[in-house]
Amino acid sequence: MIKVEHLTKQYGERYAVNDISFEVKKGEIVGFLGPNGAGKSTTMNILTGYLSSTSGRAMVDGLDILEHPLAVKKKIGFLPETPPLYLEMTVKEYLNFIYDLKKCTLNRKEHIEEICRVVKIEDTMNRMIRNLSKGYRQRVGIAGAIVGNPEVIIFDEPTNGLDPKQIIDIRSLIRELGKERTIILSTHILSEVKAVCDRILIINEGKIVADEKTENIESAIRGNRRLNIHIDGPTASVLPALKKINGVIYANVAQKYEDGSALYIVESKNNIDVRKPIFYMLAQNSWPIMSLAIKGSDLEDIFISVVDEAEAQAASEK
Ligand code: ADP
Ligand code: MG
């Protein structure tokens, strides 16, 4: 349903999104999890045609967003990080306004009533948006996003700033909507993606660092291990040799020393212990190991940071 290929967005020298690729199948609910500044909003704004990419492309239902912007916009409902609500309008006026804006062709009255039923705002139809609570405003934003019955809905941090009860309500609403639609939602809260999504993409510093089914995410991440190895040997040969070792998913030089040795970071996947093969490979080449330390992976650090943030937030809400 959604296909993103090598998407990149640069602001000057900085990469907000750096060469990301992923697919979302019809009917999936996919979570975009990452700390603040990771590139979640940028990706979503590109997917919905609100922002242009520097390179790469995004397709929705086989249509390239740049080539068919209007057709794509019709297929996607979008709840931006700050929903563009008109505070002086009533809920009904607002939804009618969005209806016109989207040039919707469904039966106006029936469709708007149906939406209000789905997002449970029937009893606020005639109230001014200004007078609604944050939770209700969010529902109105979601109602606006589903005008026209889009097949895909994209939610950018849909529960940000809501109280715990409202968070639970909005999450169950999203799950409900996801029964018949394809959904992408972004959040920096791990428990949120776990509660709502079938699949989780973890994004950090503009790159996708994990793409796993929700039930596998923890073991996938906790399974990764990082080694810091100080090796005495020519970097130009040692690094490619490390990368070739079965189970190594990442290797790089962290620091070079004056004596020609260097500190390498090596990450391995899912509990594959790469220490022995690394030792034999280095021994064969007469590249001595000066030291070796086992660390959690970067991914685990990111994971811990999102968990911690969620816990900090939960604590602050008490
Ligand atoms: P997230 O939604 O995950 O918090 P964003 O996609 O908003 O992250 O931002 C990703 C990175 O791009 C951040 O470092 C942010 O500062 C930068 N960025 C976003 N918008 C702009 C902009 N208009 N100009 C310059 N940098 C930007
Ligand atoms: Mg954001």
Short mmCIF file of C-alpha atoms and ligand atoms in Angstrom, two decimals:
data_model
loop_
_atom_site.label_atom_id
_atom_site.label_comp_id
_atom_site.label_asym_id
_atom_site.label_seq_id
_atom_site.Cartn_x
_atom_site.Cartn_y
_atom_site.Cartn_z
CA MET A 1 0.00 0.00 0.00
CA ILE A 2 2.86 2.33 0.88
CA LYS A 3 6.31 2.02 -0.54
CA VAL A 4 9.16 4.32 0.38
CA GLU A 5 12.46 4.05 -1.46
CA HIS A 6 15.69 5.74 -0.42
CA LEU A 7 13.87 8.77 0.91
CA THR A 8 16.16 11.60 1.98
CA LYS A 9 15.44 15.08 3.28
CA GLN A 10 18.25 17.53 3.85
CA TYR A 11 18.13 20.93 5.47
CA GLY A 12 21.40 22.47 4.33
CA GLU A 13 24.08 20.05 5.43
CA ARG A 14 21.85 18.30 7.94
CA TYR A 15 19.91 15.15 7.18
CA ALA A 16 16.45 15.10 8.77
CA VAL A 17 15.78 11.81 6.96
CA ASN A 18 18.66 9.83 5.55
CA ASP A 19 18.02 7.18 2.90
CA ILE A 20 15.09 5.34 4.42
CA SER A 21 13.16 2.57 2.71
CA PHE A 22 10.18 0.58 3.94
CA GLU A 23 6.87 -0.86 2.88
CA VAL A 24 3.51 -0.98 4.57
CA LYS A 25 1.01 -3.60 3.47
CA LYS A 26 -2.69 -3.02 3.13
CA GLY A 27 -4.42 -3.32 6.49
CA GLU A 28 -1.27 -3.07 8.59
CA ILE A 29 -0.92 -0.75 11.57
CA VAL A 30 2.68 0.32 11.61
CA GLY A 31 4.34 2.37 14.33
CA PHE A 32 7.15 4.81 13.78
CA LEU A 33 9.05 4.86 17.05
CA GLY A 34 11.91 7.21 17.74
CA PRO A 35 13.17 9.91 20.06
CA ASN A 36 12.44 13.58 19.40
CA GLY A 37 14.24 14.86 16.32
CA ALA A 38 14.55 11.37 14.80
CA GLY A 39 12.81 12.34 11.55
CA LYS A 40 9.31 10.98 12.16
CA SER A 41 7.36 14.13 11.29
CA THR A 42 9.56 14.81 8.29
CA THR A 43 8.84 11.34 6.89
CA MET A 44 5.10 11.69 7.50
CA ASN A 45 4.97 15.14 5.97
CA ILE A 46 6.68 13.80 2.86
CA LEU A 47 4.35 10.79 2.68
CA THR A 48 1.33 13.05 2.81
CA GLY A 49 2.67 15.48 0.23
CA TYR A 50 3.10 18.41 2.63
CA LEU A 51 6.84 18.46 2.26
CA SER A 52 9.06 17.62 -0.69
CA SER A 53 11.93 15.19 -0.37
CA THR A 54 15.50 15.94 -1.38
CA SER A 55 15.75 12.56 -3.10
CA GLY A 56 14.17 9.15 -3.18
CA ARG A 57 10.51 8.44 -3.72
CA ALA A 58 7.30 7.47 -1.99
CA MET A 59 4.35 5.64 -3.51
CA VAL A 60 0.86 5.13 -2.22
CA ASP A 61 -1.21 2.37 -3.78
CA GLY A 62 1.18 2.31 -6.74
CA LEU A 63 1.03 6.07 -7.33
CA ASP A 64 4.12 8.23 -7.00
CA ILE A 65 3.39 11.12 -4.65
CA LEU A 66 5.18 13.68 -6.81
CA GLU A 67 3.52 12.55 -10.03
CA HIS A 68 -0.01 12.22 -8.65
CA PRO A 69 -0.22 14.54 -5.65
CA LEU A 70 -3.98 15.02 -5.74
CA ALA A 71 -4.88 11.37 -6.23
CA VAL A 72 -2.52 10.43 -3.41
CA LYS A 73 -3.91 13.06 -1.06
CA LYS A 74 -7.36 11.60 -1.63
CA LYS A 75 -6.14 8.21 -0.47
CA ILE A 76 -4.52 9.51 2.70
CA GLY A 77 -6.01 11.00 5.83
CA PHE A 78 -3.47 12.93 7.89
CA LEU A 79 -3.46 14.02 11.48
CA PRO A 80 -0.43 16.33 11.76
CA GLU A 81 1.46 16.84 15.01
CA THR A 82 -0.56 20.02 15.56
CA PRO A 83 -3.93 19.51 13.87
CA PRO A 84 -5.07 22.60 11.94
CA LEU A 85 -8.35 23.21 13.75
CA TYR A 86 -10.37 26.39 13.36
CA LEU A 87 -11.27 27.28 16.90
CA GLU A 88 -14.10 29.63 15.95
CA MET A 89 -15.98 26.92 14.03
CA THR A 90 -18.35 24.38 15.48
CA VAL A 91 -17.42 20.74 14.98
CA LYS A 92 -20.09 20.45 12.32
CA GLU A 93 -18.92 23.55 10.48
CA TYR A 94 -15.35 22.32 10.61
CA LEU A 95 -16.16 18.91 9.19
CA ASN A 96 -18.26 20.49 6.45
CA PHE A 97 -15.36 22.79 5.68
CA ILE A 98 -12.97 19.81 5.42
CA TYR A 99 -15.57 18.01 3.30
CA ASP A 100 -15.51 20.88 0.80
CA LEU A 101 -11.75 21.22 0.97
CA LYS A 102 -11.33 17.55 0.07
CA LYS A 103 -14.01 17.83 -2.61
CA CYS A 104 -15.65 14.82 -1.05
CA THR A 105 -18.42 13.18 -3.11
CA LEU A 106 -20.02 10.95 -0.48
CA ASN A 107 -23.44 11.92 0.86
CA ARG A 108 -22.53 14.95 2.96
CA LYS A 109 -24.93 14.63 5.86
CA GLU A 110 -24.72 10.85 6.19
CA HIS A 111 -20.96 10.79 5.86
CA ILE A 112 -20.33 13.47 8.47
CA GLU A 113 -22.77 11.87 10.88
CA GLU A 114 -21.14 8.50 10.35
CA ILE A 115 -17.70 9.94 11.10
CA CYS A 116 -18.93 11.62 14.26
CA ARG A 117 -20.36 8.30 15.38
CA VAL A 118 -17.09 6.49 14.70
CA VAL A 119 -14.94 8.99 16.62
CA LYS A 120 -17.65 9.47 19.25
CA ILE A 121 -18.21 13.21 18.97
CA GLU A 122 -21.93 13.17 18.08
CA ASP A 123 -22.79 15.08 21.22
CA THR A 124 -20.35 17.93 20.44
CA MET A 125 -21.40 18.52 16.83
CA ASN A 126 -22.75 21.98 17.56
CA ARG A 127 -20.12 23.13 20.00
CA MET A 128 -17.32 25.49 19.16
CA ILE A 129 -13.96 23.76 18.86
CA ARG A 130 -12.50 26.44 21.14
CA ASN A 131 -14.61 25.10 24.01
CA LEU A 132 -13.60 21.46 23.66
CA SER A 133 -11.07 19.62 25.81
CA LYS A 134 -7.75 18.58 24.27
CA GLY A 135 -8.98 14.99 23.97
CA TYR A 136 -12.10 16.03 22.09
CA ARG A 137 -10.12 18.37 19.86
CA GLN A 138 -7.90 15.44 18.96
CA ARG A 139 -11.01 13.45 18.06
CA VAL A 140 -12.17 16.30 15.84
CA GLY A 141 -8.74 16.27 14.18
CA ILE A 142 -9.10 12.53 13.59
CA ALA A 143 -12.63 13.07 12.27
CA GLY A 144 -11.22 15.58 9.79
CA ALA A 145 -8.56 13.08 8.75
CA ILE A 146 -11.14 10.42 7.89
CA VAL A 147 -13.44 12.65 5.85
CA GLY A 148 -13.67 11.05 2.43
CA ASN A 149 -12.97 7.56 3.80
CA PRO A 150 -9.26 7.43 2.95
CA GLU A 151 -7.72 3.95 2.78
CA VAL A 152 -4.62 5.11 4.60
CA ILE A 153 -4.43 7.22 7.74
CA ILE A 154 -1.27 8.78 9.07
CA PHE A 155 -1.15 9.98 12.66
CA ASP A 156 1.76 12.07 13.89
CA GLU A 157 2.08 11.67 17.68
CA PRO A 158 -1.69 11.31 18.10
CA THR A 159 -1.68 11.12 21.90
CA ASN A 160 0.80 13.91 22.60
CA GLY A 161 -0.36 16.15 25.41
CA LEU A 162 -3.40 14.07 26.34
CA ASP A 163 -4.17 12.80 29.81
CA PRO A 164 -3.98 9.04 30.53
CA LYS A 165 -7.72 8.42 30.09
CA GLN A 166 -7.77 10.32 26.78
CA ILE A 167 -4.68 8.39 25.66
CA ILE A 168 -6.44 5.08 26.21
CA ASP A 169 -9.52 6.31 24.32
CA ILE A 170 -7.55 7.59 21.34
CA ARG A 171 -5.50 4.39 21.17
CA SER A 172 -8.60 2.24 21.06
CA LEU A 173 -10.09 4.54 18.43
CA ILE A 174 -6.96 4.10 16.30
CA ARG A 175 -7.14 0.32 16.66
CA GLU A 176 -10.79 0.45 15.68
CA LEU A 177 -10.01 2.52 12.58
CA GLY A 178 -7.17 0.13 11.78
CA LYS A 179 -9.53 -2.79 11.34
CA GLU A 180 -10.42 -1.59 7.86
CA ARG A 181 -7.59 0.73 7.01
CA THR A 182 -3.86 0.97 6.66
CA ILE A 183 -2.37 3.08 9.42
CA ILE A 184 0.98 4.62 10.18
CA LEU A 185 1.43 6.37 13.48
CA SER A 186 4.43 8.01 15.01
CA THR A 187 5.31 8.19 18.65
CA HIS A 188 8.26 8.49 20.97
CA ILE A 189 6.52 6.21 23.46
CA LEU A 190 7.32 2.52 23.31
CA SER A 191 4.22 1.37 25.16
CA GLU A 192 2.09 3.20 22.61
CA VAL A 193 3.39 1.27 19.62
CA LYS A 194 3.20 -1.94 21.61
CA ALA A 195 -0.43 -1.24 22.46
CA VAL A 196 -1.55 -0.30 18.98
CA CYS A 197 0.74 -1.55 16.20
CA ASP A 198 1.33 -4.82 14.35
CA ARG A 199 4.79 -3.78 13.31
CA ILE A 200 7.36 -1.30 14.57
CA LEU A 201 9.93 0.71 12.66
CA ILE A 202 12.46 2.35 14.92
CA ILE A 203 13.90 5.54 13.52
CA ASN A 204 16.89 7.36 14.91
CA GLU A 205 18.88 10.24 13.48
CA GLY A 206 17.03 9.96 10.19
CA LYS A 207 17.67 6.25 9.70
CA ILE A 208 15.56 3.16 10.20
CA VAL A 209 17.43 1.05 12.70
CA ALA A 210 14.89 -1.73 13.25
CA ASP A 211 11.86 -3.10 11.46
CA GLU A 212 10.16 -5.90 13.36
CA LYS A 213 6.81 -7.38 14.19
CA THR A 214 5.66 -5.97 17.52
CA GLU A 215 5.95 -9.28 19.33
CA ASN A 216 9.57 -9.67 18.22
CA ILE A 217 10.81 -6.17 18.83
CA GLU A 218 12.21 -6.59 22.29
CA SER A 219 14.09 -9.79 21.64
CA ALA A 220 15.34 -8.45 18.32
CA ILE A 221 16.78 -5.40 19.99
CA ARG A 222 18.00 -6.94 23.18
CA GLY A 223 19.60 -9.70 21.12
CA ASN A 224 21.95 -7.26 19.43
CA ARG A 225 25.33 -6.94 21.03
CA ARG A 226 28.12 -4.51 20.55
CA LEU A 227 31.79 -5.27 20.98
CA ASN A 228 34.46 -2.63 21.37
CA ILE A 229 37.67 -4.24 20.11
CA HIS A 230 41.09 -2.67 20.12
CA ILE A 231 43.06 -4.32 17.31
CA ASP A 232 46.63 -3.85 16.16
CA GLY A 233 46.47 -4.14 12.38
CA PRO A 234 45.97 -2.15 9.18
CA THR A 235 42.53 -0.52 9.36
CA ALA A 236 41.98 -0.79 5.60
CA SER A 237 42.16 -4.58 5.86
CA VAL A 238 40.83 -5.20 9.36
CA LEU A 239 37.52 -3.39 8.86
CA PRO A 240 36.37 -5.25 5.73
CA ALA A 241 37.45 -8.55 7.33
CA LEU A 242 35.33 -7.78 10.40
CA LYS A 243 32.34 -6.91 8.23
CA LYS A 244 32.64 -10.25 6.43
CA ILE A 245 32.20 -12.28 9.59
CA ASN A 246 28.95 -14.16 9.72
CA GLY A 247 26.50 -12.49 12.13
CA VAL A 248 28.15 -9.07 12.07
CA ILE A 249 25.58 -6.44 11.13
CA TYR A 250 27.71 -3.37 11.66
CA ALA A 251 31.41 -2.59 12.03
CA ASN A 252 33.26 0.68 12.12
CA VAL A 253 36.39 2.39 13.36
CA ALA A 254 35.71 4.40 16.51
CA GLN A 255 39.22 5.69 17.10
CA LYS A 256 42.66 5.46 15.50
CA TYR A 257 45.79 5.46 17.62
CA GLU A 258 49.27 6.76 16.80
CA ASP A 259 50.84 3.31 16.93
CA GLY A 260 48.67 2.24 13.98
CA SER A 261 46.18 0.26 16.04
CA ALA A 262 42.50 1.21 16.25
CA LEU A 263 39.34 0.76 18.26
CA TYR A 264 36.54 -0.95 16.36
CA ILE A 265 32.86 -1.17 17.11
CA VAL A 266 31.25 -4.38 15.97
CA GLU A 267 27.56 -5.16 16.28
CA SER A 268 26.16 -8.63 15.90
CA LYS A 269 22.64 -9.86 15.58
CA ASN A 270 20.29 -11.94 17.68
CA ASN A 271 22.63 -13.59 20.07
CA ILE A 272 25.08 -14.78 17.45
CA ASP A 273 28.33 -14.80 19.38
CA VAL A 274 30.92 -13.44 16.98
CA ARG A 275 33.81 -13.36 19.44
CA LYS A 276 35.34 -16.71 18.45
CA PRO A 277 35.21 -16.20 14.67
CA ILE A 278 36.64 -12.72 15.16
CA PHE A 279 39.44 -14.09 17.32
CA TYR A 280 40.38 -16.79 14.77
CA MET A 281 40.21 -14.38 11.84
CA LEU A 282 42.47 -11.89 13.62
CA ALA A 283 44.88 -14.60 14.74
CA GLN A 284 45.15 -15.96 11.22
CA ASN A 285 46.12 -12.51 9.99
CA SER A 286 48.48 -11.82 12.90
CA TRP A 287 46.45 -8.84 14.04
CA PRO A 288 46.57 -8.97 17.85
CA ILE A 289 43.60 -8.09 20.02
CA MET A 290 44.71 -5.49 22.56
CA SER A 291 41.38 -5.42 24.39
CA LEU A 292 37.76 -6.45 23.95
CA ALA A 293 34.67 -5.16 25.76
CA ILE A 294 31.04 -6.19 25.41
CA LYS A 295 28.46 -3.42 25.31
CA GLY A 296 24.76 -3.14 24.64
CA SER A 297 24.09 -2.11 21.06
CA ASP A 298 23.28 1.41 19.90
CA LEU A 299 19.84 0.11 19.20
CA GLU A 300 19.50 -0.92 22.79
CA ASP A 301 20.57 2.55 23.87
CA ILE A 302 17.88 4.08 21.64
CA PHE A 303 15.39 1.59 22.92
CA ILE A 304 16.26 2.37 26.50
CA SER A 305 16.01 6.09 25.80
CA VAL A 306 12.50 5.76 24.39
CA VAL A 307 11.47 3.54 27.28
CA ASP A 308 12.94 5.96 29.76
CA GLU A 309 11.21 8.88 28.14
CA ALA A 310 7.88 7.08 28.29
CA GLU A 311 8.43 6.25 31.94
CA ALA A 312 9.43 9.82 32.71
CA GLN A 313 6.29 11.02 31.01
CA ALA A 314 4.10 8.53 32.85
CA ALA A 315 5.67 9.63 36.12
CA SER A 316 5.06 13.30 35.36
CA GLU A 317 1.40 12.57 34.66
CA LYS A 318 0.82 11.07 38.09
P1 ADP B 1 10.62 14.02 14.94
O1 ADP B 1 9.25 14.24 14.36
O2 ADP B 1 11.04 12.60 14.93
O3 ADP B 1 10.74 14.62 16.32
P2 ADP B 1 11.46 15.81 12.81
O4 ADP B 1 11.13 15.05 11.58
O5 ADP B 1 10.53 16.88 13.21
O6 ADP B 1 11.67 14.78 14.02
O7 ADP B 1 12.90 16.46 12.67
C1 ADP B 1 14.03 15.72 12.25
C2 ADP B 1 15.24 16.63 12.22
O8 ADP B 1 15.11 17.61 11.20
C3 ADP B 1 15.46 17.40 13.52
O9 ADP B 1 16.84 17.42 13.79
C4 ADP B 1 14.94 18.78 13.20
O10 ADP B 1 15.61 19.73 13.96
C5 ADP B 1 15.26 18.90 11.72
N1 ADP B 1 14.29 19.79 11.04
C6 ADP B 1 12.95 19.58 10.93
N2 ADP B 1 12.36 20.58 10.24
C7 ADP B 1 13.35 21.44 9.91
C8 ADP B 1 13.39 22.69 9.19
N3 ADP B 1 12.29 23.22 8.65
N4 ADP B 1 14.61 23.29 9.05
C9 ADP B 1 15.71 22.75 9.56
N5 ADP B 1 15.76 21.57 10.25
C10 ADP B 1 14.59 20.93 10.42
MG MG B 2 7.62 15.02 15.22
#
